[in-house]
Structures are given as C-alpha cells and as structure tokens.
JSON list of C-alpha atoms in Angstrom, two decimals:
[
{"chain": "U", "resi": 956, "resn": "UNK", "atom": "CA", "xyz": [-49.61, 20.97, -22.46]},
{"chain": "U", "resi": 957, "resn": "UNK", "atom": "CA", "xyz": [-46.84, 21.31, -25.45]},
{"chain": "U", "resi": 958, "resn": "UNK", "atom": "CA", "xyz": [-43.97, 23.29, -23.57]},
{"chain": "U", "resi": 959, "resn": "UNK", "atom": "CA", "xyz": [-42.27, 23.43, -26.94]},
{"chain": "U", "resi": 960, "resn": "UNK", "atom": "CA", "xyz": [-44.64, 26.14, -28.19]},
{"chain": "U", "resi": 961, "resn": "UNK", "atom": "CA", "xyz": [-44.81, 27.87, -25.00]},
{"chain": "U", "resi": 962, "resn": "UNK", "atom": "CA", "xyz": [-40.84, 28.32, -25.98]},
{"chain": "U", "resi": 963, "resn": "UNK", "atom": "CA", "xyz": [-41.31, 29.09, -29.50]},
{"chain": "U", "resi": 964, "resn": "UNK", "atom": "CA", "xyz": [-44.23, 31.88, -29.16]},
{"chain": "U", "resi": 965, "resn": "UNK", "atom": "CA", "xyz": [-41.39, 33.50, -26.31]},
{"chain": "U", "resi": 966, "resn": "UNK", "atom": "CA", "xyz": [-38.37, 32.90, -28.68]},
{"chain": "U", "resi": 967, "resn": "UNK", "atom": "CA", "xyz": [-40.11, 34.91, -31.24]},
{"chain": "U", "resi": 968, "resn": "UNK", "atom": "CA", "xyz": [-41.08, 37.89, -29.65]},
{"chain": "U", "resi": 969, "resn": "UNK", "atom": "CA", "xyz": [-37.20, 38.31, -28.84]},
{"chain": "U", "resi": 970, "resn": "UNK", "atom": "CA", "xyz": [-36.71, 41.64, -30.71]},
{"chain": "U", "resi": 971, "resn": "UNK", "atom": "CA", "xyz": [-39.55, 42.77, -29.24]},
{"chain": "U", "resi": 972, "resn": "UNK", "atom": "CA", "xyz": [-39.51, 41.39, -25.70]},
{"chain": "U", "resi": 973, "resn": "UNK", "atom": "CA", "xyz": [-38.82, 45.50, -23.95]},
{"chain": "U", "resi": 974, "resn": "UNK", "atom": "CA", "xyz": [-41.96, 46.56, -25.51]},
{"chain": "U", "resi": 975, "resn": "UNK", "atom": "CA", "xyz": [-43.97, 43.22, -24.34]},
{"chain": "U", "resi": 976, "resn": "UNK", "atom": "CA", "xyz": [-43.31, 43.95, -20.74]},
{"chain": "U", "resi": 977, "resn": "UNK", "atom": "CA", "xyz": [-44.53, 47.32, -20.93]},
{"chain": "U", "resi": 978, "resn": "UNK", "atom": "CA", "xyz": [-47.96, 46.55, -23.20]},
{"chain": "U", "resi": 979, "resn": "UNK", "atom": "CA", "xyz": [-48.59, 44.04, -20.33]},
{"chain": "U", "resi": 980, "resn": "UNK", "atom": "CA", "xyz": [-48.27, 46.59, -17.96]},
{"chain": "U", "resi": 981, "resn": "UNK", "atom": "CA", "xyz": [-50.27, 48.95, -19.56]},
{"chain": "U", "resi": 982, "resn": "UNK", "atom": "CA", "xyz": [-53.02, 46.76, -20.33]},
{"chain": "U", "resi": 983, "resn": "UNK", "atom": "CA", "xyz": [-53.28, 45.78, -16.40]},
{"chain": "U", "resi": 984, "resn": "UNK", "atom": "CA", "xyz": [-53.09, 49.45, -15.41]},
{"chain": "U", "resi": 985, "resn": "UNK", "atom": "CA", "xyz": [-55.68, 50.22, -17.82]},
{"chain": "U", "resi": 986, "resn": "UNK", "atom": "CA", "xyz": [-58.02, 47.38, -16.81]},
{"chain": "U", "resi": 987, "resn": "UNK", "atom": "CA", "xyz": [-57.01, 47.91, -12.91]},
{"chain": "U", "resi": 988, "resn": "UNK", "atom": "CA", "xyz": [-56.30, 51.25, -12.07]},
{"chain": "U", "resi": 989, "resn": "UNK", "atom": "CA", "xyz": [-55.93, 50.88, -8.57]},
{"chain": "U", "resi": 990, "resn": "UNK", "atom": "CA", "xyz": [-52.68, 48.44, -9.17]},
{"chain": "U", "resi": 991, "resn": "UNK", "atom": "CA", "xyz": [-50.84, 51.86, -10.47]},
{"chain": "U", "resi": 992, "resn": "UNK", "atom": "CA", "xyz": [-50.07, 53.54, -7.05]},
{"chain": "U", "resi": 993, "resn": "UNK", "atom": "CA", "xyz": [-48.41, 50.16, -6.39]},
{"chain": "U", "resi": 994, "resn": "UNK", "atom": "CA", "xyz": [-45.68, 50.44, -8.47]},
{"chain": "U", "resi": 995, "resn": "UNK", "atom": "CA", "xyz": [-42.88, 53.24, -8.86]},
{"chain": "U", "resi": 996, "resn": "UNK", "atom": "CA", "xyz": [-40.26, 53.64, -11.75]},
{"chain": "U", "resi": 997, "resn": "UNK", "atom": "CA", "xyz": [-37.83, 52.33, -8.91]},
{"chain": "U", "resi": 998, "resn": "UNK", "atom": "CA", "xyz": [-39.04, 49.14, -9.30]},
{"chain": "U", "resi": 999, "resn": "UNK", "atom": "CA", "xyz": [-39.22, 48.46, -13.40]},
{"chain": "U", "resi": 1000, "resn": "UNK", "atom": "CA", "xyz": [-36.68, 45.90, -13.17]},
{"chain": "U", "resi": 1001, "resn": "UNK", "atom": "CA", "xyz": [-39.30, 43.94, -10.74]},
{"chain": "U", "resi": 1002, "resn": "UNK", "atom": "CA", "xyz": [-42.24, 44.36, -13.32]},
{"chain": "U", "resi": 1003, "resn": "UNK", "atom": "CA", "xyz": [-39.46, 43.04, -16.05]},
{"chain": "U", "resi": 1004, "resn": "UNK", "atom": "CA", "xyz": [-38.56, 40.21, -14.11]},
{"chain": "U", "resi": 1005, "resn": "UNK", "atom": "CA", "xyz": [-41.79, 38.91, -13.39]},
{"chain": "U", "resi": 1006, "resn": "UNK", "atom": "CA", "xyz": [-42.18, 38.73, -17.19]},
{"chain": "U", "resi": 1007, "resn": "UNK", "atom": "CA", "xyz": [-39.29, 37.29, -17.82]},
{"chain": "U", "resi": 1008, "resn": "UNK", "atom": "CA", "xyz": [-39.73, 35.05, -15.07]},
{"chain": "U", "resi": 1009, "resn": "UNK", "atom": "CA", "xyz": [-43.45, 33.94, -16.08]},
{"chain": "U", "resi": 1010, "resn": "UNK", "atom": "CA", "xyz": [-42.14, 33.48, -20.15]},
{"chain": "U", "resi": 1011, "resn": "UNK", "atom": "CA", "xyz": [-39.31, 30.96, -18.74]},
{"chain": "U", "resi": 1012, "resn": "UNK", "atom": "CA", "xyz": [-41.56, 29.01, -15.97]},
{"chain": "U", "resi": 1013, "resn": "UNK", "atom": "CA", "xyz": [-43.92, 28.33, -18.70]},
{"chain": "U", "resi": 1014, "resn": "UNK", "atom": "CA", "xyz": [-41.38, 26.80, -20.85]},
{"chain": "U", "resi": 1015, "resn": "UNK", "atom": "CA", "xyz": [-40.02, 24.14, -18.15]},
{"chain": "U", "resi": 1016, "resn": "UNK", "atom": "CA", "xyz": [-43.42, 23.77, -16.53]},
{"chain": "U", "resi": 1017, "resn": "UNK", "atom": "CA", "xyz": [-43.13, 20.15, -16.52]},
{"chain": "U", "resi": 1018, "resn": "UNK", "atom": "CA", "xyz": [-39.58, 20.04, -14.88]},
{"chain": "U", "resi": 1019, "resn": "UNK", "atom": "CA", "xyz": [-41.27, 21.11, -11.29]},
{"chain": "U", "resi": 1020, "resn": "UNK", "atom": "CA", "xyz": [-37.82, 21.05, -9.61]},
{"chain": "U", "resi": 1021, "resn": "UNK", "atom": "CA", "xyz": [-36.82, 23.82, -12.05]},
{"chain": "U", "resi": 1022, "resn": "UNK", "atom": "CA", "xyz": [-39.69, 25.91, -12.18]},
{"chain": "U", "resi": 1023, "resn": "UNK", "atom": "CA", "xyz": [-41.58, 25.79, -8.76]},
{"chain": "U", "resi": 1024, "resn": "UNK", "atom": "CA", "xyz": [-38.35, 27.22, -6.48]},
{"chain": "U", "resi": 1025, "resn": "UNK", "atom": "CA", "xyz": [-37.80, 30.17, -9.31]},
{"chain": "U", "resi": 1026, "resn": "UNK", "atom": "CA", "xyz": [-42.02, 30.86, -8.49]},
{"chain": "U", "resi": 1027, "resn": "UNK", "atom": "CA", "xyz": [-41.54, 30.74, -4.78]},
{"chain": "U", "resi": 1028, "resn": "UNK", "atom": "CA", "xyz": [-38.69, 33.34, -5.04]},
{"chain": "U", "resi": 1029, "resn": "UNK", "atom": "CA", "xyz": [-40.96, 35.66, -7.58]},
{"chain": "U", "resi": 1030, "resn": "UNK", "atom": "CA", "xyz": [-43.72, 35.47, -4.91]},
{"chain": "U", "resi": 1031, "resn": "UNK", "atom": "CA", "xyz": [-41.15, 36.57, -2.43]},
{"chain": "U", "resi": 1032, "resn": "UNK", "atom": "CA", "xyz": [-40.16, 39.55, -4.10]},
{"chain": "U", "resi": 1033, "resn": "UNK", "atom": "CA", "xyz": [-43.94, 40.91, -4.55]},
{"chain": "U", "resi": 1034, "resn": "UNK", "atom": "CA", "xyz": [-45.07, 40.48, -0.75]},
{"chain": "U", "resi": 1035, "resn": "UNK", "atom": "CA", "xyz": [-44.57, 43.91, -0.07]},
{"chain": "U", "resi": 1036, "resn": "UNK", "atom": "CA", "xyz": [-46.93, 44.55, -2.48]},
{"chain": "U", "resi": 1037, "resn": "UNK", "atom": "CA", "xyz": [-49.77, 42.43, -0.46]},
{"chain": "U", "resi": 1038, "resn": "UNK", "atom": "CA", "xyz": [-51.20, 40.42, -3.82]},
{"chain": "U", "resi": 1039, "resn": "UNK", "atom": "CA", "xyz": [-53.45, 37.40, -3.80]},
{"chain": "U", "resi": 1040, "resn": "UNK", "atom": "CA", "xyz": [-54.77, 35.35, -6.06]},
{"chain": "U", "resi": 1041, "resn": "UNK", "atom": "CA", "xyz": [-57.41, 37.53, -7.92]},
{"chain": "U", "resi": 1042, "resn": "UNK", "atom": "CA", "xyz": [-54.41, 39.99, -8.08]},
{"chain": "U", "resi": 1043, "resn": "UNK", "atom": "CA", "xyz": [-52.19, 37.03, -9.95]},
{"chain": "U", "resi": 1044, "resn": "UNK", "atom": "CA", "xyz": [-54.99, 35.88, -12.04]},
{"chain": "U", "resi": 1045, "resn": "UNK", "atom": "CA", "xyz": [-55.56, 39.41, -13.44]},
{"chain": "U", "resi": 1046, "resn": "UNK", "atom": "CA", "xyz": [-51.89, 39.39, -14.36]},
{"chain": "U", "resi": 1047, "resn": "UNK", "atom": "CA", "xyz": [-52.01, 36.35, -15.98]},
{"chain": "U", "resi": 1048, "resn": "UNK", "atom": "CA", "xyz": [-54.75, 37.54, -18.25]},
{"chain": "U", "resi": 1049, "resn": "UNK", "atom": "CA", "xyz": [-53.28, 40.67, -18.98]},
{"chain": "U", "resi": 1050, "resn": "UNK", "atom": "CA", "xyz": [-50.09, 38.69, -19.90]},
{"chain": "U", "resi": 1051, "resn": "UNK", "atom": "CA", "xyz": [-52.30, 36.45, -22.11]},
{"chain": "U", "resi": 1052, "resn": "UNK", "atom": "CA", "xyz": [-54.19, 38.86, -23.90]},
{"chain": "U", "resi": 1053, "resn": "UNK", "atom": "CA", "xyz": [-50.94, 40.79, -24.87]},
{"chain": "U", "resi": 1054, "resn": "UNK", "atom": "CA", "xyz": [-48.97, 37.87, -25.91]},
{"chain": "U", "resi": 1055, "resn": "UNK", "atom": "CA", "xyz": [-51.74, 36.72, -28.46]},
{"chain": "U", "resi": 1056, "resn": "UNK", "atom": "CA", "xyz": [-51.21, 40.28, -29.79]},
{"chain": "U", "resi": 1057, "resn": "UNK", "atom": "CA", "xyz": [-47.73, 39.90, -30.40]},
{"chain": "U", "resi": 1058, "resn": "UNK", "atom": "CA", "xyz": [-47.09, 36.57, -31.20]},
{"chain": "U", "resi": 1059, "resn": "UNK", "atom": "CA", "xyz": [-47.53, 36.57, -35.08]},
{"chain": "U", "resi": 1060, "resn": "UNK", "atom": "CA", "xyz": [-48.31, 32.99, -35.96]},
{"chain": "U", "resi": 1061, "resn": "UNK", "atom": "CA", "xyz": [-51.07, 32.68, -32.36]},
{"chain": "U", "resi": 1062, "resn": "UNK", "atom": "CA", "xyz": [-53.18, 29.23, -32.72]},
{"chain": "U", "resi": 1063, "resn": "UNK", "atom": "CA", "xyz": [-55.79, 27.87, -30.48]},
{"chain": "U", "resi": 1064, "resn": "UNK", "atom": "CA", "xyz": [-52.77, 24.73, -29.61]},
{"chain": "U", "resi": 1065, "resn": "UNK", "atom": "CA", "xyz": [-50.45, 27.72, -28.47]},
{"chain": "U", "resi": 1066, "resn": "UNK", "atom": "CA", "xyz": [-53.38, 29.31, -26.59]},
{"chain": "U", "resi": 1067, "resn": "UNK", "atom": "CA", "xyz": [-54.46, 26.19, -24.78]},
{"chain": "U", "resi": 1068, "resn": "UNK", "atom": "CA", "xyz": [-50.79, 25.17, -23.97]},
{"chain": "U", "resi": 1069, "resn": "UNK", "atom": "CA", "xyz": [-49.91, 28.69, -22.12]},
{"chain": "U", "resi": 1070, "resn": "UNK", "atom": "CA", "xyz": [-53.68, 28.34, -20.47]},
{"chain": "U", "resi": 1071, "resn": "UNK", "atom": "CA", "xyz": [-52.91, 24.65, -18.92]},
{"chain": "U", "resi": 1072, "resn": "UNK", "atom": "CA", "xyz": [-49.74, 26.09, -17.33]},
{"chain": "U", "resi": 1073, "resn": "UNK", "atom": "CA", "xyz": [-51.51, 26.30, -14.07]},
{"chain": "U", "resi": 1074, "resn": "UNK", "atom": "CA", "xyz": [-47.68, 25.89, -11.89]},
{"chain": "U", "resi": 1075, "resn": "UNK", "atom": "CA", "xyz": [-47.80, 30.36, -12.15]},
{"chain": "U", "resi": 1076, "resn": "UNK", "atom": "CA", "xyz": [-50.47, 30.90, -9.50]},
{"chain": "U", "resi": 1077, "resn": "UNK", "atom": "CA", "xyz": [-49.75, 28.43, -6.79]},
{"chain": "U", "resi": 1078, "resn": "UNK", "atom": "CA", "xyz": [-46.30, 28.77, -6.83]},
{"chain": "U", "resi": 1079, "resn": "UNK", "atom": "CA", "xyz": [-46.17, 32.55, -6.15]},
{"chain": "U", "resi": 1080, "resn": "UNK", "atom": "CA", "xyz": [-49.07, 32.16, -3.80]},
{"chain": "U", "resi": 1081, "resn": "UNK", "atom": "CA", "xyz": [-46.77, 29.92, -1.72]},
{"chain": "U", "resi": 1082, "resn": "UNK", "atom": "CA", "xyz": [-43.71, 32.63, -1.61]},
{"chain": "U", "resi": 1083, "resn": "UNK", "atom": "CA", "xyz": [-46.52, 35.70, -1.09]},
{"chain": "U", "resi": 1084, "resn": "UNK", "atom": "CA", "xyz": [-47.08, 33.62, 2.31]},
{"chain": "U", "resi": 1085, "resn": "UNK", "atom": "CA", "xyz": [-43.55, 32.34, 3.59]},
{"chain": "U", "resi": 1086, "resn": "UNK", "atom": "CA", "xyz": [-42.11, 35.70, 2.84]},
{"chain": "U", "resi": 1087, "resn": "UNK", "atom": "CA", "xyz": [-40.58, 37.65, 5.92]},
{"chain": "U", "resi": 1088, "resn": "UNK", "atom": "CA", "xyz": [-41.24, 40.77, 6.57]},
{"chain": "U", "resi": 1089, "resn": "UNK", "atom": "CA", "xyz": [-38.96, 43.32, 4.79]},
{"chain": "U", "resi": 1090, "resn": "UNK", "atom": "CA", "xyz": [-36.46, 45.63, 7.20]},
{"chain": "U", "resi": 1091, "resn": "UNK", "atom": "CA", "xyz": [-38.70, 45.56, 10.08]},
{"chain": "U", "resi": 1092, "resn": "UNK", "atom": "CA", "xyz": [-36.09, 44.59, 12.96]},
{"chain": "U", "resi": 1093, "resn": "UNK", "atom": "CA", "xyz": [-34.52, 47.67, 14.93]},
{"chain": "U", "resi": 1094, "resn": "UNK", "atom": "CA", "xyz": [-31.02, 47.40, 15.71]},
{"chain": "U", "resi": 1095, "resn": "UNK", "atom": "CA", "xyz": [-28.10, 49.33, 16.81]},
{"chain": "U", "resi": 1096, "resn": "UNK", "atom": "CA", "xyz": [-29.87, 52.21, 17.17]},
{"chain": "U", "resi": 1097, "resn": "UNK", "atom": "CA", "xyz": [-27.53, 54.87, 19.45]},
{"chain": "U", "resi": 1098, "resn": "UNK", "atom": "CA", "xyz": [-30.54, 56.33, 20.81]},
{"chain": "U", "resi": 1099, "resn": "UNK", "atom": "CA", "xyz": [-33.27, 55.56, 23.48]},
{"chain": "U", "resi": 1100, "resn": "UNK", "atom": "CA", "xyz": [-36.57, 55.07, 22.17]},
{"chain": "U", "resi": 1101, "resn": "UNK", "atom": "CA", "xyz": [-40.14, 54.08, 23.18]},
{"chain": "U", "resi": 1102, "resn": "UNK", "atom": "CA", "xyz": [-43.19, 52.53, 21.35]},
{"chain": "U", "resi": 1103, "resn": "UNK", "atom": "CA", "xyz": [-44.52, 56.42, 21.60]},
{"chain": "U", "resi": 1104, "resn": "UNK", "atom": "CA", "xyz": [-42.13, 57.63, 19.34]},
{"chain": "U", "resi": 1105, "resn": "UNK", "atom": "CA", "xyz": [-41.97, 54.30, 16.83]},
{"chain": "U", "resi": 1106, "resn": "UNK", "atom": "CA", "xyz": [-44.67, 54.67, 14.03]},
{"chain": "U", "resi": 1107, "resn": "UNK", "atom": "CA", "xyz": [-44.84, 51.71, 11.74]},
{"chain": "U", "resi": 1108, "resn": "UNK", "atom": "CA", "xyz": [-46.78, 52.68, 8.48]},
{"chain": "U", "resi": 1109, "resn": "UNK", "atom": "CA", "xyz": [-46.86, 51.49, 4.36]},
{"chain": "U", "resi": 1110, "resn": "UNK", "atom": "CA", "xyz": [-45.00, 53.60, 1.98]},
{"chain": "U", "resi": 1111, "resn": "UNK", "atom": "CA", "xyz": [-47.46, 54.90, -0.36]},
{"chain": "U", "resi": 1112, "resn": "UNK", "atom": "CA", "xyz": [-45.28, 57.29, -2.59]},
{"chain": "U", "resi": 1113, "resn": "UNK", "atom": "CA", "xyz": [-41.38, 58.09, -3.22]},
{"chain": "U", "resi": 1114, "resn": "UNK", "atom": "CA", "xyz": [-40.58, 61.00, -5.31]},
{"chain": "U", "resi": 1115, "resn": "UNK", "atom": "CA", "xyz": [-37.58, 61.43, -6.42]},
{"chain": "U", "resi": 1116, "resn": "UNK", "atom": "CA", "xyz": [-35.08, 64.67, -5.69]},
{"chain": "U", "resi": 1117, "resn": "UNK", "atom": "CA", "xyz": [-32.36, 66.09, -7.20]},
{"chain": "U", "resi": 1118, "resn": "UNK", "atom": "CA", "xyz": [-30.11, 65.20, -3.98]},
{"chain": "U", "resi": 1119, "resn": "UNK", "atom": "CA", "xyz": [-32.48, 63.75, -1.59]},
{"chain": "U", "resi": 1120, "resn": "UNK", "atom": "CA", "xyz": [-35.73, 61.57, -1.95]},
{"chain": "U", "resi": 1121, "resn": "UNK", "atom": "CA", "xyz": [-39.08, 61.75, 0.07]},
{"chain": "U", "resi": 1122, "resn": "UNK", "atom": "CA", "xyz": [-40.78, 58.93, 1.28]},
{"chain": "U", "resi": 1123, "resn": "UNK", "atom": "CA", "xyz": [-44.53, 59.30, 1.91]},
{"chain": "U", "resi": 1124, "resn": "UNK", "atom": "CA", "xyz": [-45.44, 56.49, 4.59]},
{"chain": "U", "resi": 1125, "resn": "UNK", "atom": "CA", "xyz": [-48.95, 56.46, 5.80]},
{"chain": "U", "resi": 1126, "resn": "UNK", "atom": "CA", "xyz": [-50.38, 54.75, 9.14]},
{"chain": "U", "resi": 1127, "resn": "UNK", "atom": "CA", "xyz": [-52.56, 52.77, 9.75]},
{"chain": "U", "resi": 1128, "resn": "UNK", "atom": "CA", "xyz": [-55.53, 55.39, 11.14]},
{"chain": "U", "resi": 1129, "resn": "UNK", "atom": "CA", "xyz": [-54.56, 56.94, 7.70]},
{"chain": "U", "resi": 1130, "resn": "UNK", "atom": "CA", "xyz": [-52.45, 59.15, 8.93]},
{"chain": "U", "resi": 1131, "resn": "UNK", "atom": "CA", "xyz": [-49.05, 60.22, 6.36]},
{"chain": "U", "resi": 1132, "resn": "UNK", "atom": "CA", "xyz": [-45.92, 61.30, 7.44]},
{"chain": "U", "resi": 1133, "resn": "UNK", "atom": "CA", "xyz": [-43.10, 61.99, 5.05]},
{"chain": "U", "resi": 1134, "resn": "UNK", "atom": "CA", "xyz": [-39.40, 61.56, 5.38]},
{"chain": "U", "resi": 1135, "resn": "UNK", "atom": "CA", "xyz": [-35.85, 62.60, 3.33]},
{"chain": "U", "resi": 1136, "resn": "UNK", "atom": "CA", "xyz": [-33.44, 60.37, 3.06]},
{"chain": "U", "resi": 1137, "resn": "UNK", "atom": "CA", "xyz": [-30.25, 60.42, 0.71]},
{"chain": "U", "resi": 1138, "resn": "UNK", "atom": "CA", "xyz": [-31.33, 58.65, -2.39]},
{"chain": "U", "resi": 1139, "resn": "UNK", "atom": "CA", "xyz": [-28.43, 55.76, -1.44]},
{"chain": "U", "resi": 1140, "resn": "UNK", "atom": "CA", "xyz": [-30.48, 55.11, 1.58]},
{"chain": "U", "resi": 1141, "resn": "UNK", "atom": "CA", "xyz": [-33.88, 54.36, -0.20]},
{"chain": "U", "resi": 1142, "resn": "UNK", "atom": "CA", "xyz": [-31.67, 52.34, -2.25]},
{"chain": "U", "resi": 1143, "resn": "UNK", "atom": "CA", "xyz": [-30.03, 50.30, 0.56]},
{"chain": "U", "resi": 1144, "resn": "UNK", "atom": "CA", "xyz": [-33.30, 49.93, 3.08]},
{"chain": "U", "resi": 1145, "resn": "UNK", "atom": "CA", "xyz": [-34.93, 48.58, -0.64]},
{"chain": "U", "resi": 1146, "resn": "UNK", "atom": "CA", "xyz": [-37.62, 50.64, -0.01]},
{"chain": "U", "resi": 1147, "resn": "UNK", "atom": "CA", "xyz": [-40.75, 50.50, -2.51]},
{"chain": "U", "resi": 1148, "resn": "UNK", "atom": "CA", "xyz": [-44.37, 51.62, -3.16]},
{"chain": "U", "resi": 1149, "resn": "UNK", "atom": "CA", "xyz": [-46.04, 48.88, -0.57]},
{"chain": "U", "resi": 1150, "resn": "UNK", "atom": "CA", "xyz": [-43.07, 48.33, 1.97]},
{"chain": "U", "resi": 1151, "resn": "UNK", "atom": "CA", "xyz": [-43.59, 48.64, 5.51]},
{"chain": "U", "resi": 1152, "resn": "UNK", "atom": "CA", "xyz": [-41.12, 50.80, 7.32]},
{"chain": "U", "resi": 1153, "resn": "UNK", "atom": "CA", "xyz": [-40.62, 52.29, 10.87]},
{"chain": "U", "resi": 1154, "resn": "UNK", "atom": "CA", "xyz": [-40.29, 56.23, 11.53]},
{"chain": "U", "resi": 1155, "resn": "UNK", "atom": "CA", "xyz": [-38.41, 57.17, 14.90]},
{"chain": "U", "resi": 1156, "resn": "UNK", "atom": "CA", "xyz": [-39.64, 60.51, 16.23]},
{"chain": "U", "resi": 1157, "resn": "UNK", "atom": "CA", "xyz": [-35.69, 61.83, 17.53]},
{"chain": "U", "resi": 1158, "resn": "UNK", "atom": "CA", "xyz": [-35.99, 65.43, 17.94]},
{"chain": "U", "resi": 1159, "resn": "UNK", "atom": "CA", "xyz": [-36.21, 66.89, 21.49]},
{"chain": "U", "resi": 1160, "resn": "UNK", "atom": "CA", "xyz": [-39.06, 68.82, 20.84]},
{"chain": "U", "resi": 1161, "resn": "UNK", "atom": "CA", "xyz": [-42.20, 68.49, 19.38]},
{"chain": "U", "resi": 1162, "resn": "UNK", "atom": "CA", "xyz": [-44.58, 71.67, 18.50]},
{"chain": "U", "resi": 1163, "resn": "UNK", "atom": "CA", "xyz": [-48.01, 71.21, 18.90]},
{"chain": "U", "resi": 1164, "resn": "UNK", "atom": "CA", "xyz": [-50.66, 73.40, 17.40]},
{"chain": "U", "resi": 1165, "resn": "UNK", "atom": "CA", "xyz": [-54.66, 73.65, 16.64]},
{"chain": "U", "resi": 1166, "resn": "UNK", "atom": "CA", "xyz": [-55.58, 72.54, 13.05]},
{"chain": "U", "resi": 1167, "resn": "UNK", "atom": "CA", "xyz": [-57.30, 76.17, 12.64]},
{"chain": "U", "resi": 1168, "resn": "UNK", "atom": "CA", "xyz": [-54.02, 78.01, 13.70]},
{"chain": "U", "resi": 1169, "resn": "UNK", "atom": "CA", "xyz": [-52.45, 80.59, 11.86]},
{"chain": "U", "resi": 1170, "resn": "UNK", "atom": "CA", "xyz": [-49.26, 79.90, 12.02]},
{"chain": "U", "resi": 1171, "resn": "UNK", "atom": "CA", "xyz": [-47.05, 79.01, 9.14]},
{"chain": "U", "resi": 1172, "resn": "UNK", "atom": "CA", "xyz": [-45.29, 75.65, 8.65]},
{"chain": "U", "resi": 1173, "resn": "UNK", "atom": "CA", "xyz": [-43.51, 73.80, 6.24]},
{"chain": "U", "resi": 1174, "resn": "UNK", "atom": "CA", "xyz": [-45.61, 70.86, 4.75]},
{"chain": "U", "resi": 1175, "resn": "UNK", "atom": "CA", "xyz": [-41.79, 68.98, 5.26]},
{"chain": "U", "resi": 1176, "resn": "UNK", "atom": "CA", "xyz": [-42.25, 69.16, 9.32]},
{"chain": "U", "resi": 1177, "resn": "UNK", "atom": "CA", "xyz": [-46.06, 68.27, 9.13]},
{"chain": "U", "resi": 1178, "resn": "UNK", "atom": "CA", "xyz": [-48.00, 65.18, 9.48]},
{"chain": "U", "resi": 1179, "resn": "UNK", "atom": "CA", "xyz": [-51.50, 65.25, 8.61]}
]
C-alpha cells in the first residue's frame, strides 16, 4: 500500500475538500435512502469529521499507534447512530467512488493503495462496540418518579424553532412522543437523530380520552 499517494490524491483536493464531503454524502443518500433520517443539519460537523478523519487515517495507515486510537474514537462518536459493518462498507464506497471523481490525475496505483487500507472498518467497528451509552443515567432529579412515568425511546427527528426546539422520540412499541426544550438544552444533552433519551411524565394529571373522541387537542400534548 503506497501511503504517499493516499496523501497526495487528499493534498490535492484541498480547495475543494467542503464540496468533497458533501458529494460523498449525497452519493450515499442517493444510493441508501434510508441512512437520510439518520442525520440532521445539527450534526454536519460529524459527517465532516468522519471525512476528514477517514482522508488522514489513510495517510498514516501504517503507523497503527497513530491511526487505530483516532478510529476507535470516530466509531465512538457514531454509536448513537447503531451502524455495522455493511453500514461502514457502504461509506467507504461512496467515499471511493467520489474521490476518483475528484482527484484529477486518479490511477489504478492510487486506486489500489486507498482499497488495501483495510485499518477504516475494524477500527470503528471496535469503538461502535465499547461505546457507552449516551446521557442515559438519571440524577439529581428533585422529583419522585417511578418506572411508570420513565419512557426511554430513540430520537427520530429535531426541528428546529425560532426559540425552542422539538424533539420527536419514538418507543419502542412505535409509539412517538415529542418534547420542547430550549435550543441550549438540545445542545448540552448532545442530542441527535439516533440518540436514546429518557422522557419523565411530571405533570399531576394526565387526561385520558377514546381515539374516536371529539374533543380538541393540541398535537404538542399528544402522543400517538
């Protein structure tokens, strides 16, 4: 495997590097639709990063101390999104096919060399499965609870307010539930498209009605 071209084909896309990352992207989407949902504009900087990350490991492939902790901490930072190694090896070809697009002087050496680099897939694999689980403890909470009124669920959307944001988190019968929070506190509980998260049910009263009712509610104060 010739690391040194790895380098060079990376070194040259340099003025185009921001529009790389997003053909890549586009080309998975576009070959996997389903990956889509996954990811939110929140979490660009990931999708960058992995790139980035990817581009660099490549290049010092052979230096194992270097590269394999950096791939450990990638796979880390994508557990919430539940990939395995199908999911990383569709990446990786998406990555490939773009690169040969944009690299202006591809050759089958330059081909073979990124294809060799084999240190991607069981690097990240390893951090997907020593990850912890993100934010799930309960603490300090100045209120008593039971497991009746704890849901634990996926976040499956986050849009985006003008002062608030709602959070979409769905249970495991399928069941969704959404929540506001301040758009600092999505920020600090690093929630994401694929995070698990708890809901606490704290009001003192709960209104229960038949589906086929008449009454009106907002969609805000209903779970389906």
């Amino acid at each position: 495997m010739n690391t040194e071209l790895i380098g060079q084909s990376w070194d040259k896309l340099a003025p185009r590097q921001t529009e790389f990352i997003d053909a890549v992207y586009e080309l998975l989407f576009q070959q996997h639709p389903h990956y889509k949902p996954l990811f939110s504009e929140s979490i660009q900087r990931e999708m960058a990063k992995m790139v980035e990350t990817v581009a660099m490991v490549a290049r010092v492939s052979g230096e194992s101390e270097i590269s394999h902790p950096r791939l450990i901490k990638l796979g880390e930072r994508h557990s919430p999104l539940q990939l395995n190694r199908g999911d990383l090896e569709n990446f990786k070809t998406a990555y490939l096919t773009v690169l040969k697009q944009f690299c202006p002087e591809w050759t089958t050496e330059c081909e073979l060399s990124w294809e060799e680099d084999q240190s991607l897939i069981p690097g990240m694999l390893e951090g997907l499965k020593v990850a912890k689980p993100r934010t799930l403890e309960i603490r300090d909470i100045s209120t008593r609870t039971s497991v009746r009124n704890q849901l634990l669920g996926t976040v499956t959307e986050i849009k985006a307010r003008m002062y608030h944001g709602e959070v979409i988190l769905t249970l495991k019968g399928g069941e969704t539930l959404l929540a506001i929070l301040t758009l600092g506190s999505i920020k600090k509980l690093n929630l994401m498209v694929g995070s698990q998260a708890h809901i606490l049910i704290r009001a003192p009263h709960l209104i229960l009605v038949k589906a086929d009712s008449k009454l009106k509610f907002s969609t805000a104060n209903c779970s389906h």
